[in-house]
Amino acid sequence: MLPAFIAPPILQLPLETLQLALCLADPFDVSATSRTCRALRDAIYGPEGTFVWRFLFLQTWDDPRLRIHLGTKGGWHSGTKAELDMALNAIEFDWRTELQKRLRAFKMLHGNPRVACKERKEVIKTLLMVIHTSTPAFTMPGLEIKSKNAVWLREAIDSAKILNNHSWPRFRHPELYSSEELPDLEECELRSEIHTYFGLSAEDMTTPEVSEPAPPRNEDTEDKSDEHQMAEEPSNDTEASETSAKAASSSSSTTIAFSPPERRHTRSTSDFIVRLLGLPDISPSTLSYASLRTAARAFVYNRDNYIPSNKYAPLLNDLQGGFKPYWRHLEDLMVVSMWNLAEEAPHTLVGPLLPGETEKDREARFRPPEDLDALRPYSAPGWKVQLAAAAEWEINQKGEAVEDVKEKGKGVEGTTWNDWDDWAGVEGRWSRVVSFVDYRDFARYNFHLRGNGRRHDISIFEEADFMEATRVITVELRITRIESLSESRHSPAAIRLNRPRIHFAGTSYMPHLHGPYGVEMSRVRGFVECLASEDIRWQMISSYGGEERWSSEGVQIGGVGSARGVVGCWTGVDHDIGDPVGPYCLWKVAGREVLSLASSTPQRHHLLGSV
């Protein structure tokens, strides 16, 4: 007679106790535990296992359901904390799949950079998902939440080999890579987006020596085993072995071997890089060794990149009647602006404190925040006060529906009726950085012919006497009108998110050593709207001497109301073919509460070329 089977102690635990124990383990150990027997596999991968994966996920990252919920509420929650928790519990989310993607991306970031384009794109898409699901700085009045995603992203990108410019084929020596390793256009746009979010690093501002990349190294067997344990759910031990074997085979097939010398400088590689950068008249050999700054300037100051089909802006037509950000263009605008600002800032930190400003606030006017927390929605200054005022306004409404009161104010010129309606955080004090080159260099680059009869000689940007000027300008904005969502030009995303177009006006001025306030440069007007891609577009027109002269177009970097602000370009308001172009960035430094303190009127000053 066979002895009766006695379950091991771990299987004798109640399911709730077992799952609580698994929550304390590493995700890879949890996956390994599921391979021991069917009972543990069902407890981990079955319907009851959602609790385990959700707990493991929330230990490291923000709750992504919060951004999903707020996307249906116009951006913030106006109810109680209990109502918010109830709404989040009603949202379904695949915790296990998303956790597996993020762990795999982390390992690949610090592993062998010589992998296929498809693998790199999945890593970048995962990082972008982490950015886009970061918790807003404020989800409801009085509730401020710290972001775990920003902490994880800092650790993930630290010494990340895939995102390192030395192994980035776009600007750094593409002739050292095989054609299979070069990124396709989708990956280049993804890389530009992630680079724009992360900002200009110290490594970006250095030109590495030409060196041949090392051949791909063999991963340790243990590392491969850990990586593929999280790849997909096993159904039994046999299937698990087959899955691991297939995954290992797939991984080895996508790792690209080092290209032999005879494959370098191929015609296809040169053509691809030239087409990729959008500068068909540049020599591939010159382009291959151009610095990041030179390549960025070559694109930003190329007048051919500003055309009616993209609204003379860093936008792309999505071929569905809407527009989306052109991240390649935004990246170069960011590189030029931030590089210039890094050089100019020590020489421009002058002038008295503005009304309601501290020493720390004055420093913030000369460089936008570059930490990853600055990408979170509502992380810009002033949101805490604005949300508190909006909640108080809503409580004080009696005898009439709140939405009816809001609708009555729409279309009234010169008034803002409550803080809820300023969904973009327009009102307040902003800092703006504008860069431009000598028009003679601009004309020589865009309109003059070289010896071979071609334009766009990038050697202009490498000349010793090439000059690029940068101005730091303070702008104060007030809302003048908010359109009704019933107007046809609103995108489907704007209607869904309850983000009508906001019109604003204000004054720009430069700080100076003398006087209590500043020298007025120009009057500005513009609008902010939500694109079909849910990104935020800013348009601003500057007037000089009563005449509208300059037009600026930009895109909000990060979530709505982010502290990182706006990156964009400026050109002539009439968009004539000879009009100059250049980059700018705009970020908020103080909320609307400082506007009432700025009672003194800046003196008029005729400053030619103010943008």
Coordinates of C-alpha atoms in Angstrom, one line a residue:
M1 CA 0.0 0.0 0.0
L2 CA 1.4 3.4 -1.1
P3 CA 1.8 6.0 1.7
A4 CA -0.6 8.8 1.6
F5 CA 0.7 12.0 -0.1
I6 CA 1.4 14.8 2.3
A7 CA 1.5 18.3 0.8
P8 CA 4.6 20.3 1.7
P9 CA 4.1 23.0 4.3
I10 CA 4.0 25.8 1.8
L11 CA 1.0 24.3 0.1
Q12 CA -0.8 23.9 3.4
L13 CA -0.9 27.7 3.9
P14 CA -4.1 29.5 3.1
L15 CA -4.0 31.1 -0.4
E16 CA -4.0 34.6 1.1
T17 CA -1.1 33.9 3.3
L18 CA 0.8 32.2 0.5
Q19 CA 0.3 35.2 -1.8
L20 CA 1.4 37.6 1.0
A21 CA 4.7 35.6 1.2
L22 CA 5.2 35.8 -2.5
C23 CA 4.7 39.6 -2.4
L24 CA 7.9 39.8 -0.4
A25 CA 10.0 37.9 -3.0
D26 CA 11.8 39.1 -6.1
P27 CA 9.7 38.9 -9.3
F28 CA 12.1 36.5 -10.9
D29 CA 11.9 34.2 -7.8
V30 CA 8.1 34.3 -8.0
S31 CA 8.3 33.2 -11.6
A32 CA 10.7 30.4 -10.7
T33 CA 8.4 29.3 -7.9
S34 CA 5.6 28.9 -10.4
R35 CA 7.6 26.2 -12.2
T36 CA 7.8 23.9 -9.2
C37 CA 4.2 22.5 -9.3
R38 CA 0.8 23.0 -10.7
A39 CA -0.7 24.3 -7.4
L40 CA 1.8 27.1 -7.1
R41 CA 1.5 27.9 -10.8
D42 CA -2.2 28.4 -10.4
A43 CA -1.7 30.5 -7.4
I44 CA 0.7 32.8 -9.3
Y45 CA -0.6 32.8 -12.8
G46 CA -4.3 32.1 -12.1
P47 CA -7.0 34.7 -11.7
E48 CA -6.2 34.9 -7.9
G49 CA -2.6 35.8 -8.8
T50 CA -3.5 39.3 -9.9
F51 CA -3.0 40.4 -6.3
V52 CA 0.6 39.3 -6.3
W53 CA 1.5 40.9 -9.6
R54 CA -0.2 44.2 -8.6
F55 CA 1.6 44.3 -5.3
L56 CA 5.0 43.6 -7.0
F57 CA 4.3 46.3 -9.6
L58 CA 3.2 49.0 -7.2
Q59 CA 6.3 48.4 -5.0
T60 CA 8.4 49.9 -7.8
W61 CA 6.2 52.0 -10.1
D62 CA 3.3 54.4 -9.9
D63 CA -0.2 53.2 -10.3
P64 CA -0.9 53.6 -14.1
R65 CA -4.7 53.4 -13.5
L66 CA -4.5 56.9 -12.0
R67 CA -3.5 58.4 -15.4
I68 CA -6.2 56.3 -17.1
H69 CA -8.8 57.6 -14.7
L70 CA -7.7 61.2 -14.9
G71 CA -7.8 61.0 -18.6
T72 CA -11.5 60.7 -18.4
K73 CA -11.9 63.5 -15.9
G74 CA -10.2 66.3 -17.7
G75 CA -6.9 65.9 -15.8
W76 CA -7.7 65.9 -12.1
H77 CA -10.2 64.4 -9.6
S78 CA -12.5 66.7 -7.8
G79 CA -14.1 64.2 -5.4
T80 CA -12.9 62.6 -2.2
K81 CA -9.9 60.2 -1.7
A82 CA -12.4 57.3 -1.1
E83 CA -14.1 58.0 -4.4
L84 CA -10.8 58.1 -6.2
D85 CA -9.8 54.7 -4.7
M86 CA -13.2 53.3 -5.8
A87 CA -12.7 54.5 -9.3
L88 CA -9.2 53.0 -9.6
N89 CA -10.4 49.6 -8.4
A90 CA -12.9 49.6 -11.2
I91 CA -10.2 49.9 -13.9
E92 CA -8.7 46.6 -15.3
F93 CA -4.9 46.5 -15.9
D94 CA -2.6 43.7 -16.9
W95 CA -0.1 44.0 -14.1
R96 CA 2.0 40.9 -14.9
T97 CA 2.6 41.7 -18.6
E98 CA 3.6 45.3 -17.9
L99 CA 5.9 44.3 -15.1
Q100 CA 7.6 41.7 -17.4
K101 CA 8.1 44.4 -20.1
R102 CA 9.8 46.8 -17.6
L103 CA 12.1 44.2 -16.1
R104 CA 13.2 43.0 -19.5
A105 CA 13.8 46.6 -20.6
F106 CA 15.9 47.2 -17.5
K107 CA 18.1 44.2 -18.3
M108 CA 18.5 45.1 -21.9
L109 CA 19.4 48.7 -21.1
H110 CA 22.4 47.5 -19.2
G111 CA 23.2 44.5 -21.4
N112 CA 24.7 44.2 -24.8
P113 CA 23.9 47.3 -26.9
R114 CA 24.5 45.4 -30.2
V115 CA 21.0 44.1 -30.7
A116 CA 18.5 44.3 -33.4
C117 CA 16.5 47.4 -34.1
K118 CA 13.2 45.7 -33.1
E119 CA 14.6 44.9 -29.6
R120 CA 15.8 48.5 -29.1
K121 CA 12.4 49.9 -30.1
E122 CA 10.6 47.7 -27.5
V123 CA 13.0 49.1 -24.8
I124 CA 12.3 52.7 -25.7
K125 CA 8.6 52.2 -26.0
T126 CA 8.6 50.7 -22.5
L127 CA 10.6 53.7 -21.1
L128 CA 8.1 56.0 -22.8
M129 CA 5.2 54.1 -21.2
V130 CA 6.8 54.6 -17.8
I131 CA 7.1 58.4 -18.4
H132 CA 3.5 58.6 -19.7
T133 CA 2.1 56.7 -16.7
S134 CA 3.9 58.7 -14.0
T135 CA 1.6 60.0 -11.3
P136 CA 0.7 63.7 -11.7
A137 CA 2.2 66.0 -9.1
F138 CA -1.4 66.8 -8.0
T139 CA -4.3 64.5 -8.6
M140 CA -6.8 66.4 -6.5
P141 CA -6.7 69.6 -4.3
G142 CA -4.5 69.0 -1.3
L143 CA -3.2 65.6 -2.4
E144 CA 0.4 65.7 -3.5
I145 CA 2.0 62.4 -4.6
K146 CA 5.7 61.5 -5.1
S147 CA 6.5 59.6 -8.2
K148 CA 8.2 56.2 -8.1
N149 CA 8.6 56.1 -11.9
A150 CA 11.1 59.0 -11.8
V151 CA 13.3 57.1 -9.3
W152 CA 13.2 54.0 -11.4
L153 CA 13.9 55.9 -14.6
R154 CA 17.0 57.5 -13.1
E155 CA 18.3 54.1 -12.1
A156 CA 17.4 52.6 -15.5
I157 CA 19.2 55.2 -17.6
D158 CA 22.3 55.4 -15.5
S159 CA 25.1 54.0 -17.6
A160 CA 22.5 52.5 -20.0
K161 CA 24.4 51.2 -23.0
I162 CA 21.6 51.2 -25.5
L163 CA 20.9 54.9 -25.0
N164 CA 24.6 55.9 -24.8
N165 CA 25.5 58.2 -27.7
H166 CA 28.8 56.3 -28.3
S167 CA 26.6 53.3 -29.4
W168 CA 23.9 55.5 -31.1
P169 CA 24.3 55.2 -34.8
R170 CA 22.4 58.4 -35.6
F171 CA 25.2 60.9 -35.0
R172 CA 28.1 58.8 -33.8
H173 CA 30.0 57.1 -36.6
P174 CA 27.4 55.2 -38.5
E175 CA 30.1 53.7 -40.8
L176 CA 31.1 51.4 -38.0
Y177 CA 27.7 49.6 -38.0
S178 CA 26.2 47.1 -40.3
S179 CA 23.0 48.1 -42.2
E180 CA 21.0 45.7 -40.1
E181 CA 22.0 47.5 -36.9
L182 CA 21.2 51.0 -38.1
P183 CA 17.9 52.3 -36.7
D184 CA 14.8 52.6 -38.9
L185 CA 12.8 55.8 -39.1
E186 CA 10.5 54.7 -36.3
E187 CA 13.4 54.0 -33.9
C188 CA 15.0 57.4 -34.7
E189 CA 11.7 59.2 -33.9
L190 CA 11.4 57.1 -30.6
R191 CA 15.0 57.9 -29.7
S192 CA 14.4 61.6 -30.4
E193 CA 11.4 61.6 -28.1
I194 CA 13.2 59.9 -25.2
H195 CA 16.2 62.2 -25.7
T196 CA 14.0 65.2 -25.6
Y197 CA 12.4 64.0 -22.4
F198 CA 15.8 63.2 -20.7
G199 CA 17.3 66.5 -21.8
L200 CA 20.9 67.5 -22.7
S201 CA 23.5 65.5 -20.7
A202 CA 27.2 66.1 -20.1
E203 CA 27.9 63.2 -22.4
D204 CA 26.0 64.8 -25.2
M205 CA 28.3 67.8 -25.0
T206 CA 31.4 65.8 -25.6
T207 CA 32.7 64.3 -28.9
P208 CA 34.1 60.8 -28.3
E209 CA 37.2 59.6 -30.0
V210 CA 36.7 57.4 -33.1
S211 CA 36.9 53.8 -31.8
E212 CA 35.6 50.5 -33.1
P213 CA 32.8 49.1 -31.0
A214 CA 33.5 45.8 -29.3
P215 CA 31.9 42.7 -30.7
P216 CA 28.8 41.5 -28.9
R217 CA 29.6 39.5 -25.8
N218 CA 28.0 36.3 -24.8
E219 CA 25.4 36.6 -22.0
D220 CA 25.9 34.5 -18.9
T221 CA 23.6 31.4 -18.8
E222 CA 22.2 32.6 -15.5
D223 CA 21.3 36.0 -16.9
K224 CA 19.5 34.5 -19.9
S225 CA 17.6 32.1 -17.7
D226 CA 16.4 35.0 -15.5
E227 CA 15.4 37.1 -18.5
H228 CA 13.4 34.3 -20.1
Q229 CA 11.7 33.3 -16.9
M230 CA 9.7 36.5 -17.1
A231 CA 9.1 36.2 -20.9
E232 CA 5.7 34.4 -20.8
E233 CA 3.4 32.3 -18.6
P234 CA 4.3 28.6 -18.5
S235 CA 1.5 26.0 -18.5
N236 CA 3.6 23.0 -17.4
D237 CA 7.2 22.0 -16.9
T238 CA 7.6 20.6 -20.5
E239 CA 6.1 23.7 -22.0
A240 CA 8.3 25.9 -19.8
S241 CA 11.4 24.1 -21.1
E242 CA 10.3 24.5 -24.7
T243 CA 9.5 28.2 -24.1
S244 CA 13.0 28.9 -22.6
A245 CA 14.7 27.1 -25.5
K246 CA 12.8 29.1 -28.1
A247 CA 13.4 32.3 -26.3
A248 CA 17.1 31.6 -26.1
S249 CA 17.2 30.8 -29.7
S250 CA 15.3 34.0 -30.6
S251 CA 17.7 36.1 -28.5
S252 CA 20.8 34.7 -30.1
S253 CA 19.3 35.2 -33.6
T254 CA 18.6 38.9 -33.0
T255 CA 22.1 39.7 -31.6
I256 CA 24.0 41.3 -34.5
A257 CA 27.6 40.3 -35.0
F258 CA 30.2 43.1 -35.5
S259 CA 30.3 44.1 -39.1
P260 CA 33.6 43.3 -41.0
P261 CA 35.7 46.2 -42.4
E262 CA 34.7 45.5 -46.0
R263 CA 31.0 46.3 -45.1
R264 CA 31.7 49.8 -43.9
H265 CA 30.9 53.0 -46.0
T266 CA 28.3 51.1 -48.0
R267 CA 26.1 53.0 -50.3
S268 CA 23.0 52.0 -48.5
T269 CA 24.3 53.1 -45.2
S270 CA 25.3 56.6 -46.5
D271 CA 22.0 57.1 -48.3
F272 CA 20.0 56.0 -45.2
I273 CA 21.8 58.5 -42.9
V274 CA 21.5 61.4 -45.3
R275 CA 17.8 60.7 -45.8
L276 CA 17.3 60.2 -42.1
L277 CA 18.7 63.6 -41.2
G278 CA 16.6 65.4 -43.9
L279 CA 19.7 67.1 -45.3
P280 CA 20.1 65.6 -48.8
D281 CA 22.9 68.0 -49.8
I282 CA 25.3 67.2 -47.0
S283 CA 28.2 64.9 -47.7
P284 CA 27.8 61.6 -45.8
S285 CA 31.5 61.6 -44.8
T286 CA 31.1 65.0 -43.3
L287 CA 27.9 64.1 -41.6
S288 CA 29.2 61.0 -40.0
Y289 CA 31.6 62.9 -37.9
A290 CA 29.5 66.0 -37.2
S291 CA 29.0 66.7 -33.6
L292 CA 25.6 66.5 -32.0
R293 CA 25.4 70.3 -31.8
T294 CA 26.4 70.9 -35.4
A295 CA 23.9 68.3 -36.7
A296 CA 21.2 69.9 -34.5
R297 CA 22.0 73.4 -35.8
A298 CA 22.0 72.1 -39.4
F299 CA 18.4 71.0 -39.0
V300 CA 17.0 73.8 -36.8
Y301 CA 18.4 76.6 -39.1
N302 CA 17.4 74.9 -42.3
R303 CA 14.6 77.0 -43.7
D304 CA 13.3 74.1 -45.8
N305 CA 12.1 72.4 -42.6
Y306 CA 9.4 75.1 -42.0
I307 CA 6.6 74.6 -44.5
P308 CA 2.8 75.1 -44.5
S309 CA 2.0 71.4 -44.3
N310 CA 3.5 71.3 -40.7
K311 CA 2.1 74.7 -39.8
Y312 CA 5.8 76.0 -39.7
A313 CA 6.1 74.1 -36.5
P314 CA 7.7 71.0 -35.1
L315 CA 4.6 69.0 -36.0
L316 CA 3.8 66.1 -38.4
N317 CA 0.5 65.5 -40.1
D318 CA -0.9 62.3 -38.9
L319 CA -2.8 61.8 -42.2
Q320 CA -6.1 61.6 -40.3
G321 CA -6.8 65.3 -40.2
G322 CA -4.7 66.0 -37.1
F323 CA -1.2 66.7 -36.0
K324 CA 1.4 65.1 -33.7
P325 CA 4.8 66.2 -32.4
Y326 CA 7.8 65.8 -34.8
W327 CA 10.2 64.6 -32.1
R328 CA 13.2 64.7 -34.5
H329 CA 12.7 68.4 -34.8
L330 CA 11.9 68.9 -31.1
E331 CA 15.1 67.1 -30.1
D332 CA 17.3 69.4 -32.2
L333 CA 15.5 72.5 -31.0
M334 CA 16.1 71.3 -27.4
V335 CA 19.8 70.5 -28.1
V336 CA 20.5 74.0 -29.6
S337 CA 18.5 75.9 -26.9
M338 CA 19.9 74.0 -23.9
W339 CA 23.5 74.1 -25.2
N340 CA 23.3 77.8 -25.7
L341 CA 21.7 78.3 -22.4
A342 CA 24.5 76.3 -20.6
E343 CA 27.0 78.7 -22.1
E344 CA 25.1 82.0 -21.6
A345 CA 23.5 81.5 -18.2
P346 CA 26.6 82.5 -16.1
H347 CA 26.7 85.8 -17.9
T348 CA 23.0 86.7 -17.8
L349 CA 22.2 86.2 -14.1
V350 CA 21.8 89.9 -13.5
G351 CA 19.0 92.3 -12.6
P352 CA 16.8 92.9 -9.5
L353 CA 14.3 90.5 -8.1
L354 CA 10.9 90.7 -9.7
P355 CA 7.8 91.3 -7.6
G356 CA 7.0 88.3 -5.4
E357 CA 10.3 86.6 -6.3
T358 CA 13.1 85.1 -4.2
E359 CA 16.7 84.4 -5.0
K360 CA 15.8 80.8 -5.8
D361 CA 13.0 82.0 -8.1
R362 CA 15.4 84.2 -9.9
E363 CA 17.8 81.3 -10.6
A364 CA 14.9 79.3 -11.9
R365 CA 14.2 82.0 -14.6
F366 CA 17.5 81.2 -16.3
R367 CA 17.3 77.4 -16.7
P368 CA 14.3 75.0 -16.9
P369 CA 14.1 72.1 -14.4
E370 CA 15.8 69.1 -16.0
D371 CA 14.9 66.3 -13.5
L372 CA 12.5 63.6 -14.6
D373 CA 9.9 64.8 -12.0
A374 CA 9.6 67.9 -14.2
L375 CA 7.9 65.8 -16.8
R376 CA 4.9 65.0 -14.6
P377 CA 1.6 66.7 -15.2
Y378 CA 0.9 69.7 -13.0
S379 CA 4.5 69.8 -11.7
A380 CA 4.9 73.5 -12.8
P381 CA 4.8 76.2 -10.2
G382 CA 1.4 77.5 -9.2
W383 CA -0.7 74.4 -9.5
K384 CA -1.1 73.8 -5.8
V385 CA -2.6 77.2 -5.2
Q386 CA -4.7 77.0 -8.4
L387 CA -6.3 73.6 -7.5
A388 CA -7.1 74.8 -4.0
A389 CA -8.8 77.9 -5.4
A390 CA -10.7 75.8 -7.9
A391 CA -12.0 73.5 -5.2
E392 CA -13.0 76.4 -3.0
W393 CA -14.8 78.1 -6.0
E394 CA -16.8 74.9 -6.7
I395 CA -17.8 74.5 -3.0
N396 CA -19.1 78.1 -2.9
Q397 CA -21.4 77.6 -5.9
K398 CA -25.0 77.3 -4.6
G399 CA -28.3 77.0 -6.3
E400 CA -26.9 76.4 -9.8
A401 CA -25.1 73.5 -11.4
V402 CA -21.4 74.0 -11.5
E403 CA -21.1 73.0 -15.2
D404 CA -23.8 75.6 -16.1
V405 CA -21.8 78.3 -14.3
K406 CA -18.7 77.3 -16.2
E407 CA -20.4 77.4 -19.5
K408 CA -21.8 80.9 -19.0
G409 CA -18.3 82.3 -18.7
K410 CA -17.1 80.9 -22.0
G411 CA -16.6 83.4 -24.7
V412 CA -16.5 86.4 -22.4
E413 CA -13.5 88.5 -23.5
G414 CA -11.1 89.5 -20.8
T415 CA -12.3 87.3 -17.9
T416 CA -11.4 84.1 -16.3
W417 CA -14.3 82.7 -14.3
N418 CA -12.7 79.9 -12.3
D419 CA -9.4 78.1 -12.0
W420 CA -10.8 74.8 -13.3
D421 CA -10.9 76.2 -16.8
D422 CA -7.2 77.0 -17.0
W423 CA -6.4 73.4 -17.7
A424 CA -3.0 74.2 -19.2
G425 CA -1.8 76.5 -16.3
V426 CA -1.5 79.5 -18.7
E427 CA -1.8 82.3 -16.2
G428 CA 1.4 83.3 -14.4
R429 CA 5.0 84.3 -15.0
W430 CA 7.1 82.4 -17.6
S431 CA 10.7 82.4 -18.7
R432 CA 11.6 82.2 -22.3
V433 CA 14.9 81.5 -24.0
V434 CA 15.3 82.6 -27.7
S435 CA 18.4 81.8 -29.9
F436 CA 19.3 83.2 -33.3
V437 CA 22.2 83.5 -35.6
D438 CA 23.6 86.4 -37.6
Y439 CA 21.3 86.8 -40.6
R440 CA 24.3 86.8 -43.0
D441 CA 25.2 83.3 -41.8
F442 CA 21.6 82.2 -42.0
A443 CA 21.3 83.5 -45.6
R444 CA 24.7 82.0 -46.6
Y445 CA 23.6 78.6 -45.2
N446 CA 20.1 78.5 -46.7
F447 CA 20.4 80.5 -50.0
H448 CA 24.0 80.7 -51.2
L449 CA 25.6 78.0 -53.3
R450 CA 28.8 76.1 -52.6
G451 CA 31.4 75.3 -55.2
N452 CA 29.5 72.2 -56.2
G453 CA 26.3 74.1 -56.7
R454 CA 24.6 72.9 -53.5
R455 CA 23.2 74.7 -50.4
H456 CA 23.4 73.9 -46.7
D457 CA 27.1 73.7 -46.1
I458 CA 27.3 72.7 -42.4
S459 CA 30.9 73.8 -42.1
I460 CA 29.4 77.2 -41.4
F461 CA 28.6 76.1 -37.9
E462 CA 32.2 74.9 -37.3
E463 CA 33.8 78.2 -38.3
A464 CA 35.7 80.0 -35.6
D465 CA 33.8 83.3 -36.1
F466 CA 30.3 81.7 -36.2
M467 CA 28.1 83.4 -33.6
E468 CA 24.8 82.4 -32.0
A469 CA 23.0 84.8 -29.7
T470 CA 20.7 83.8 -26.8
R471 CA 18.3 86.0 -24.9
V472 CA 16.5 85.2 -21.6
I473 CA 13.1 86.9 -21.6
T474 CA 10.4 87.0 -18.9
V475 CA 6.8 86.7 -20.0
E476 CA 3.6 87.3 -18.0
L477 CA 0.4 85.8 -19.4
R478 CA -3.3 86.2 -18.7
I479 CA -6.2 84.4 -20.2
T480 CA -8.4 86.5 -22.5
R481 CA -10.9 83.9 -23.8
I482 CA -11.7 80.2 -23.7
E483 CA -13.5 78.7 -26.7
S484 CA -16.5 76.4 -26.5
L485 CA -15.9 72.7 -27.2
S486 CA -18.7 72.9 -29.7
E487 CA -16.5 74.7 -32.2
S488 CA -15.4 72.4 -35.0
R489 CA -11.7 72.9 -34.9
H490 CA -11.2 71.1 -31.6
S491 CA -9.6 67.7 -31.9
P492 CA -11.4 64.5 -30.7
A493 CA -8.8 64.3 -27.9
A494 CA -9.6 67.9 -26.8
I495 CA -13.3 67.0 -26.6
R496 CA -12.8 63.8 -24.8
L497 CA -10.4 65.3 -22.2
N498 CA -12.5 68.5 -21.9
R499 CA -9.6 70.8 -23.0
P500 CA -11.0 73.7 -25.0
R501 CA -8.6 76.1 -26.8
I502 CA -7.4 78.8 -24.4
H503 CA -6.5 82.3 -25.8
F504 CA -4.1 84.5 -23.8
A505 CA -2.2 87.8 -24.0
G506 CA 0.6 89.3 -22.1
T507 CA 3.9 91.2 -22.0
S508 CA 7.5 90.1 -22.5
Y509 CA 10.4 92.0 -21.0
M510 CA 14.1 91.5 -20.2
P511 CA 15.6 92.0 -16.8
H512 CA 18.3 94.7 -16.4
L513 CA 20.5 96.2 -13.8
H514 CA 18.7 99.5 -13.4
G515 CA 15.0 100.0 -12.6
P516 CA 12.6 98.1 -10.5
Y517 CA 11.1 95.8 -13.1
G518 CA 12.5 95.4 -16.6
V519 CA 12.5 96.7 -20.1
E520 CA 9.4 95.8 -22.1
M521 CA 10.2 94.1 -25.3
S522 CA 6.9 93.2 -26.9
R523 CA 3.3 92.4 -26.4
V524 CA 2.3 88.8 -27.0
R525 CA -0.9 86.9 -27.8
G526 CA -1.6 83.3 -28.6
F527 CA -3.4 80.1 -27.7
V528 CA -2.8 76.7 -26.3
E529 CA -4.7 73.6 -27.6
C530 CA -4.8 69.8 -27.3
L531 CA -3.7 68.0 -30.4
A532 CA -5.3 64.7 -31.7
S533 CA -2.3 62.9 -30.2
E534 CA -3.2 64.4 -26.7
D535 CA 0.0 66.5 -26.8
I536 CA -0.3 70.2 -26.1
R537 CA 0.5 72.8 -28.7
W538 CA 1.4 76.4 -27.9
Q539 CA 1.3 79.2 -30.5
M540 CA 2.5 82.8 -29.6
I541 CA 2.7 85.9 -31.7
S542 CA 4.9 88.8 -30.7
S543 CA 4.2 92.5 -31.6
Y544 CA 6.8 95.2 -31.9
G545 CA 5.8 98.8 -32.2
G546 CA 2.2 97.8 -32.6
E547 CA 2.9 95.5 -35.5
E548 CA 2.8 91.7 -35.2
R549 CA 6.2 90.5 -36.3
W550 CA 7.2 87.1 -34.9
S551 CA 5.3 83.8 -34.7
S552 CA 6.3 81.0 -32.3
E553 CA 5.1 77.3 -32.3
G554 CA 5.9 74.8 -29.6
V555 CA 5.0 71.5 -27.9
Q556 CA 4.7 70.9 -24.2
I557 CA 7.4 68.4 -23.1
G558 CA 5.8 65.9 -20.6
G559 CA 2.3 66.0 -19.3
V560 CA -0.1 68.9 -19.3
G561 CA 1.2 71.6 -17.0
S562 CA 4.6 70.1 -16.7
A563 CA 7.5 72.0 -15.2
R564 CA 9.8 71.2 -18.1
G565 CA 7.7 73.6 -20.2
V566 CA 7.6 74.1 -24.0
V567 CA 10.1 73.5 -26.7
G568 CA 9.6 75.1 -30.1
C569 CA 10.7 77.4 -33.0
W570 CA 10.1 80.9 -34.1
T571 CA 10.0 82.6 -37.5
G572 CA 8.3 85.6 -39.2
V573 CA 4.6 86.0 -38.7
D574 CA 4.1 86.2 -42.5
H575 CA 6.3 83.1 -43.1
D576 CA 8.1 84.7 -46.0
I577 CA 10.8 82.6 -47.7
G578 CA 13.5 84.9 -46.4
D579 CA 12.3 85.0 -42.8
P580 CA 14.8 83.8 -40.2
V581 CA 14.1 80.9 -37.9
G582 CA 15.4 79.7 -34.6
P583 CA 14.7 77.7 -31.5
Y584 CA 13.1 78.7 -28.2
C585 CA 12.0 77.1 -24.9
L586 CA 9.4 78.4 -22.4
W587 CA 8.8 77.3 -18.9
K588 CA 6.7 78.5 -16.0
V589 CA 8.4 80.1 -13.0
A590 CA 5.5 81.4 -10.9
G591 CA 1.7 81.0 -10.7
R592 CA -1.0 83.5 -11.3
E593 CA -0.6 84.8 -7.7
V594 CA 2.4 86.9 -8.7
L595 CA 0.5 88.8 -11.4
S596 CA -1.3 91.0 -8.9
L597 CA 2.1 91.9 -7.4
A598 CA 3.4 93.2 -10.7
S599 CA 1.7 96.5 -10.4
S600 CA 4.4 98.6 -11.8
T601 CA 4.2 99.1 -15.6
P602 CA 7.5 98.4 -17.5
Q603 CA 8.7 101.2 -19.6
R604 CA 8.4 100.9 -23.4
H605 CA 11.7 100.2 -25.1
H606 CA 12.3 99.8 -28.8
L607 CA 14.4 96.7 -29.1
L608 CA 14.9 95.6 -32.7
G609 CA 14.6 91.9 -33.2
S610 CA 12.7 91.0 -30.0
V611 CA 10.9 87.7 -30.5

